[in-house]
Amino acid sequence: MKRVTLTTLRDMKQAGEKIACLTAYDYSFAALLDRAGIDLVMVGDSLGMVMQGHDSTLPVKTAHVVYHCQCVARGLARALLVADMPFMSYQQGPERAIVAAGRLMQDGGAQVVKLEGGEAMAETVRFLTERGIPVCAHLGLTPQSVHQLGGYRVQGREAGDADRLQHDARVLEQAGAGLLVLEAVPASLGKAITASLSIPTIGIGAGVNTDGQILVLQDMLGLYPRPSPKFSRNFMTGSDSIEAAVKAYVTAVKAQTFPGPENSYG
Ligand code: KIV
């Protein structure tokens, strides 16, 4: 079976084929997602909330992501494995970031690392990518900045904010980012940023016109005991197994029936 790479995802963008992504944190779910046709599996620092029960992603440490990455890596034969760089593992600068990124790849088995933030992160993205570490950037609602943002709220609604996000996206692409996650932004902004970049965008609450979609596994299976965000959908509704729910998600992403208007922001 041919492994998905960043090149595969770029080719999919060019061909107009949507990229189906989910988070996972363990071996069994990773293997199920791989079988069901998920293209990219992310060990997100959302593990702090859905696996550890915290109120935010801030308590997650690099060692936690490494551990969950090792478990997930053993379950994947095809999907690309992306690992989140936890809060305070990269904000102090490129030299600190490369140590954490190295652990995620060398010990965890990650193929790409993800970090949050705009232009301020461009130097770090350049430093990592010039040294052979593929980077996925993350803009919009960046959960590690929840206290600065004043909560989990939609970003980019004001004209100035939308312009800044478009600028940040271009700068991060120029710095070498190979992928961009766009979280909780108006659908029109998700579409405009996607059209302006040659790297694939992966939306989560960014409308149907991004190059791919990602959800937190526990949200889309209806397992998380707290309320799920508007941008998620429970794919267990109408499915008789977890594998059927994941396959329904893959089909809906590829056919662009997910996200619907009810999962998107104006
Ligand atoms: O932490 C996470 O799981 C994420 C994705 C949902 C994009 O950042």
Short mmCIF file of C-alpha atoms and ligand atoms in Angstrom, two decimals:
data_model
loop_
_atom_site.label_atom_id
_atom_site.label_comp_id
_atom_site.label_asym_id
_atom_site.label_seq_id
_atom_site.Cartn_x
_atom_site.Cartn_y
_atom_site.Cartn_z
CA MET A 1 0.00 0.00 0.00
CA LYS A 2 1.36 3.39 -1.01
CA ARG A 3 2.02 5.74 1.88
CA VAL A 4 0.44 9.21 1.81
CA THR A 5 3.07 11.97 1.77
CA LEU A 6 2.96 15.76 1.59
CA THR A 7 3.46 15.37 -2.18
CA THR A 8 0.36 13.15 -2.34
CA LEU A 9 -1.63 15.85 -0.55
CA ARG A 10 -0.37 18.57 -2.91
CA ASP A 11 -1.34 16.39 -5.88
CA MET A 12 -4.79 15.91 -4.35
CA LYS A 13 -5.17 19.69 -3.99
CA GLN A 14 -4.24 20.16 -7.63
CA ALA A 15 -6.61 17.41 -8.73
CA GLY A 16 -9.44 18.82 -6.60
CA GLU A 17 -9.68 15.65 -4.49
CA LYS A 18 -10.60 16.48 -0.90
CA ILE A 19 -8.35 15.27 1.93
CA ALA A 20 -10.06 13.39 4.79
CA CYS A 21 -8.30 13.77 8.16
CA LEU A 22 -9.08 12.79 11.75
CA THR A 23 -7.27 12.84 15.07
CA ALA A 24 -6.35 9.61 16.85
CA TYR A 25 -4.42 8.81 20.00
CA ASP A 26 -4.10 5.01 20.12
CA TYR A 27 -3.25 1.93 18.04
CA SER A 28 -6.71 0.41 17.55
CA PHE A 29 -8.41 3.61 16.38
CA ALA A 30 -5.41 4.45 14.18
CA ALA A 31 -5.67 1.06 12.44
CA LEU A 32 -9.43 1.51 11.99
CA LEU A 33 -8.99 5.02 10.50
CA ASP A 34 -6.30 3.73 8.15
CA ARG A 35 -8.57 0.87 6.97
CA ALA A 36 -11.47 3.27 6.49
CA GLY A 37 -9.52 5.45 4.06
CA ILE A 38 -8.48 8.43 6.20
CA ASP A 39 -5.62 10.22 4.40
CA LEU A 40 -4.03 12.02 7.36
CA VAL A 41 -4.09 11.12 11.06
CA MET A 42 -3.15 13.76 13.59
CA VAL A 43 -2.05 13.18 17.17
CA GLY A 44 -3.44 16.52 18.27
CA ASP A 45 -2.82 18.16 21.59
CA SER A 46 -6.61 17.91 21.81
CA LEU A 47 -5.54 14.74 23.64
CA GLY A 48 -5.30 16.99 26.70
CA MET A 49 -9.08 17.40 26.57
CA VAL A 50 -10.42 14.15 25.09
CA MET A 51 -7.90 11.70 26.59
CA GLN A 52 -6.77 13.46 29.77
CA GLY A 53 -9.94 15.39 30.67
CA HIS A 54 -8.38 18.84 30.97
CA ASP A 55 -10.30 22.02 30.09
CA SER A 56 -7.70 23.10 27.51
CA THR A 57 -4.69 21.80 25.57
CA LEU A 58 -2.21 23.78 27.68
CA PRO A 59 -1.21 21.03 30.16
CA VAL A 60 -0.05 18.66 27.38
CA LYS A 61 3.69 17.89 27.38
CA THR A 62 5.93 16.70 24.56
CA ALA A 63 6.30 13.32 26.32
CA HIS A 64 2.51 12.82 26.15
CA VAL A 65 2.40 13.49 22.40
CA VAL A 66 5.43 11.23 21.84
CA TYR A 67 3.70 8.39 23.71
CA HIS A 68 0.40 8.70 21.82
CA CYS A 69 2.29 9.10 18.54
CA GLN A 70 4.14 5.83 19.12
CA CYS A 71 0.80 4.06 19.68
CA VAL A 72 -0.79 5.60 16.58
CA ALA A 73 2.25 5.02 14.35
CA ARG A 74 1.98 1.26 14.93
CA GLY A 75 -1.57 1.31 13.56
CA LEU A 76 -0.90 3.17 10.31
CA ALA A 77 0.10 1.61 7.00
CA ARG A 78 -1.10 4.35 4.63
CA ALA A 79 -2.14 7.61 6.30
CA LEU A 80 0.28 10.49 6.89
CA LEU A 81 1.04 10.95 10.61
CA VAL A 82 1.09 14.53 11.91
CA ALA A 83 1.96 15.34 15.53
CA ASP A 84 1.11 18.50 17.43
CA MET A 85 3.89 20.45 19.09
CA PRO A 86 2.55 21.16 22.59
CA PHE A 87 2.29 24.56 24.27
CA MET A 88 5.74 25.86 25.28
CA SER A 89 7.63 23.28 23.23
CA TYR A 90 8.32 25.79 20.42
CA GLN A 91 7.23 29.30 21.45
CA GLN A 92 10.67 30.00 22.93
CA GLY A 93 12.29 29.87 19.51
CA PRO A 94 13.72 27.66 16.76
CA GLU A 95 16.46 26.01 18.85
CA ARG A 96 13.93 24.80 21.41
CA ALA A 97 11.44 23.84 18.69
CA ILE A 98 13.86 21.58 16.84
CA VAL A 99 14.53 19.54 19.98
CA ALA A 100 10.81 18.92 20.52
CA ALA A 101 10.17 18.29 16.82
CA GLY A 102 13.08 15.84 16.76
CA ARG A 103 11.55 13.87 19.64
CA LEU A 104 8.15 13.73 17.91
CA MET A 105 9.73 12.37 14.74
CA GLN A 106 12.55 10.23 16.12
CA ASP A 107 10.82 8.74 19.17
CA GLY A 108 7.18 9.20 18.17
CA GLY A 109 7.31 8.28 14.49
CA ALA A 110 5.62 11.50 13.29
CA GLN A 111 6.15 12.47 9.66
CA VAL A 112 5.06 16.10 10.03
CA VAL A 113 4.89 18.39 13.08
CA LYS A 114 2.21 21.03 13.61
CA LEU A 115 2.58 24.34 15.39
CA GLU A 116 0.17 27.22 16.00
CA GLY A 117 0.64 30.88 15.16
CA GLY A 118 1.13 33.42 12.39
CA GLU A 119 4.01 35.52 11.13
CA ALA A 120 5.78 35.32 14.51
CA MET A 121 6.29 31.59 13.84
CA ALA A 122 7.73 32.04 10.33
CA GLU A 123 11.35 31.99 11.54
CA THR A 124 10.75 28.71 13.38
CA VAL A 125 8.95 27.18 10.39
CA ARG A 126 11.88 28.13 8.16
CA PHE A 127 14.44 26.78 10.66
CA LEU A 128 12.67 23.41 10.90
CA THR A 129 11.88 22.93 7.22
CA GLU A 130 15.40 23.90 6.11
CA ARG A 131 16.62 21.10 8.38
CA GLY A 132 14.33 18.42 6.94
CA ILE A 133 11.40 18.65 9.35
CA PRO A 134 8.07 19.07 7.52
CA VAL A 135 5.75 21.56 9.22
CA CYS A 136 1.99 22.01 9.26
CA ALA A 137 1.00 25.53 10.34
CA HIS A 138 -2.24 26.33 12.21
CA LEU A 139 -4.13 29.65 11.97
CA GLY A 140 -7.50 31.05 13.06
CA LEU A 141 -8.67 29.70 16.39
CA THR A 142 -5.40 28.50 17.87
CA PRO A 143 -6.41 26.65 21.06
CA GLN A 144 -3.02 27.14 22.77
CA SER A 145 -3.83 30.89 22.78
CA VAL A 146 -7.30 30.42 24.29
CA HIS A 147 -6.58 32.83 27.16
CA GLN A 148 -5.27 35.51 24.83
CA LEU A 149 -8.20 35.04 22.45
CA GLY A 150 -10.69 35.26 25.33
CA GLY A 151 -12.22 31.83 24.68
CA TYR A 152 -12.87 29.37 21.87
CA ARG A 153 -14.35 31.87 19.39
CA VAL A 154 -14.53 32.35 15.65
CA GLN A 155 -11.58 34.32 14.25
CA GLY A 156 -11.20 36.56 11.20
CA ARG A 157 -14.66 38.12 11.16
CA GLU A 158 -13.36 41.70 11.16
CA ALA A 159 -11.78 42.95 7.92
CA GLY A 160 -8.43 43.68 9.62
CA ASP A 161 -8.30 40.21 11.17
CA ALA A 162 -9.16 38.53 7.87
CA ASP A 163 -6.39 40.48 6.10
CA ARG A 164 -3.91 39.53 8.83
CA LEU A 165 -4.81 35.84 8.54
CA GLN A 166 -4.43 35.95 4.75
CA HIS A 167 -1.04 37.64 5.18
CA ASP A 168 0.06 35.11 7.84
CA ALA A 169 -0.94 32.21 5.58
CA ARG A 170 1.20 33.54 2.73
CA VAL A 171 4.18 34.20 5.02
CA LEU A 172 4.00 30.70 6.52
CA GLU A 173 3.84 29.12 3.06
CA GLN A 174 6.87 31.17 1.99
CA ALA A 175 8.69 30.06 5.16
CA GLY A 176 8.26 26.43 4.08
CA ALA A 177 5.07 25.15 5.72
CA GLY A 178 3.77 22.17 3.75
CA LEU A 179 0.23 22.22 5.13
CA LEU A 180 -2.04 24.71 6.86
CA VAL A 181 -4.82 23.99 9.35
CA LEU A 182 -7.51 26.69 9.41
CA GLU A 183 -9.73 26.55 12.48
CA ALA A 184 -13.03 28.39 13.13
CA VAL A 185 -12.93 31.09 10.49
CA PRO A 186 -15.72 32.30 8.17
CA ALA A 187 -16.26 29.97 5.21
CA SER A 188 -15.53 32.82 2.78
CA LEU A 189 -12.13 33.36 4.40
CA GLY A 190 -11.35 29.62 4.33
CA LYS A 191 -12.13 29.67 0.62
CA ALA A 192 -10.03 32.79 -0.10
CA ILE A 193 -6.97 31.53 1.81
CA THR A 194 -7.21 28.11 0.13
CA ALA A 195 -7.33 29.71 -3.32
CA SER A 196 -4.32 31.93 -2.56
CA LEU A 197 -1.95 29.09 -1.53
CA SER A 198 -0.30 26.24 -3.37
CA ILE A 199 -0.02 24.15 -0.17
CA PRO A 200 -3.14 22.24 0.97
CA THR A 201 -5.40 23.74 3.64
CA ILE A 202 -7.14 21.49 6.16
CA GLY A 203 -10.25 23.09 7.63
CA ILE A 204 -11.95 22.57 10.96
CA GLY A 205 -14.84 25.01 11.00
CA ALA A 206 -13.49 26.82 7.93
CA GLY A 207 -16.23 25.92 5.43
CA VAL A 208 -16.47 23.39 2.66
CA ASN A 209 -13.94 24.98 0.29
CA THR A 210 -10.71 24.11 2.10
CA ASP A 211 -8.64 21.31 0.52
CA GLY A 212 -9.39 18.92 3.36
CA GLN A 213 -11.29 18.56 6.61
CA ILE A 214 -10.28 17.41 10.07
CA LEU A 215 -12.31 16.67 13.20
CA VAL A 216 -11.47 15.42 16.66
CA LEU A 217 -12.34 11.69 16.64
CA GLN A 218 -14.25 11.77 19.93
CA ASP A 219 -16.42 14.64 18.66
CA MET A 220 -17.40 12.97 15.39
CA LEU A 221 -18.18 9.70 17.19
CA GLY A 222 -20.24 11.48 19.86
CA LEU A 223 -17.96 10.12 22.61
CA TYR A 224 -16.81 13.38 24.21
CA PRO A 225 -18.95 14.01 27.31
CA ARG A 226 -18.90 17.81 26.97
CA PRO A 227 -20.68 19.79 24.21
CA SER A 228 -19.05 19.46 20.79
CA PRO A 229 -18.40 22.53 18.65
CA LYS A 230 -20.87 23.61 15.96
CA PHE A 231 -18.32 22.70 13.28
CA SER A 232 -18.44 19.01 14.22
CA ARG A 233 -21.02 16.40 13.19
CA ASN A 234 -21.85 13.12 14.94
CA PHE A 235 -21.27 10.48 12.24
CA MET A 236 -22.48 7.66 14.52
CA THR A 237 -26.01 8.90 13.80
CA GLY A 238 -27.23 6.53 11.11
CA SER A 239 -24.11 4.29 11.28
CA ASP A 240 -24.15 0.83 12.83
CA SER A 241 -20.43 0.69 13.71
CA ILE A 242 -17.48 2.98 14.32
CA GLU A 243 -15.88 1.86 11.06
CA ALA A 244 -19.10 2.70 9.17
CA ALA A 245 -19.16 6.16 10.82
CA VAL A 246 -15.56 6.86 9.79
CA LYS A 247 -16.27 5.64 6.24
CA ALA A 248 -19.35 7.92 6.14
CA TYR A 249 -17.12 10.82 7.17
CA VAL A 250 -14.57 10.01 4.43
CA THR A 251 -17.38 9.84 1.85
CA ALA A 252 -18.93 13.11 3.07
CA VAL A 253 -15.60 14.96 2.99
CA LYS A 254 -14.76 13.69 -0.51
CA ALA A 255 -18.27 14.52 -1.78
CA GLN A 256 -18.23 17.91 -0.01
CA THR A 257 -21.44 17.15 1.87
CA PHE A 258 -19.47 17.80 5.06
CA PRO A 259 -19.22 20.44 6.40
CA GLY A 260 -22.72 21.73 5.70
CA PRO A 261 -23.87 25.30 6.29
CA GLU A 262 -24.87 24.26 9.83
CA ASN A 263 -21.19 23.41 10.53
CA SER A 264 -19.83 26.63 8.99
CA TYR A 265 -19.46 30.27 10.06
CA GLY A 266 -20.55 33.35 8.14
O1 KIV B 1 -5.31 19.41 18.62
C1 KIV B 1 -5.91 19.00 17.61
O2 KIV B 1 -6.47 17.91 17.59
C2 KIV B 1 -5.91 19.86 16.45
C3 KIV B 1 -6.75 19.50 15.26
C4 KIV B 1 -8.17 19.27 15.54
C5 KIV B 1 -6.56 20.44 14.13
O3 KIV B 1 -5.24 20.84 16.44
#
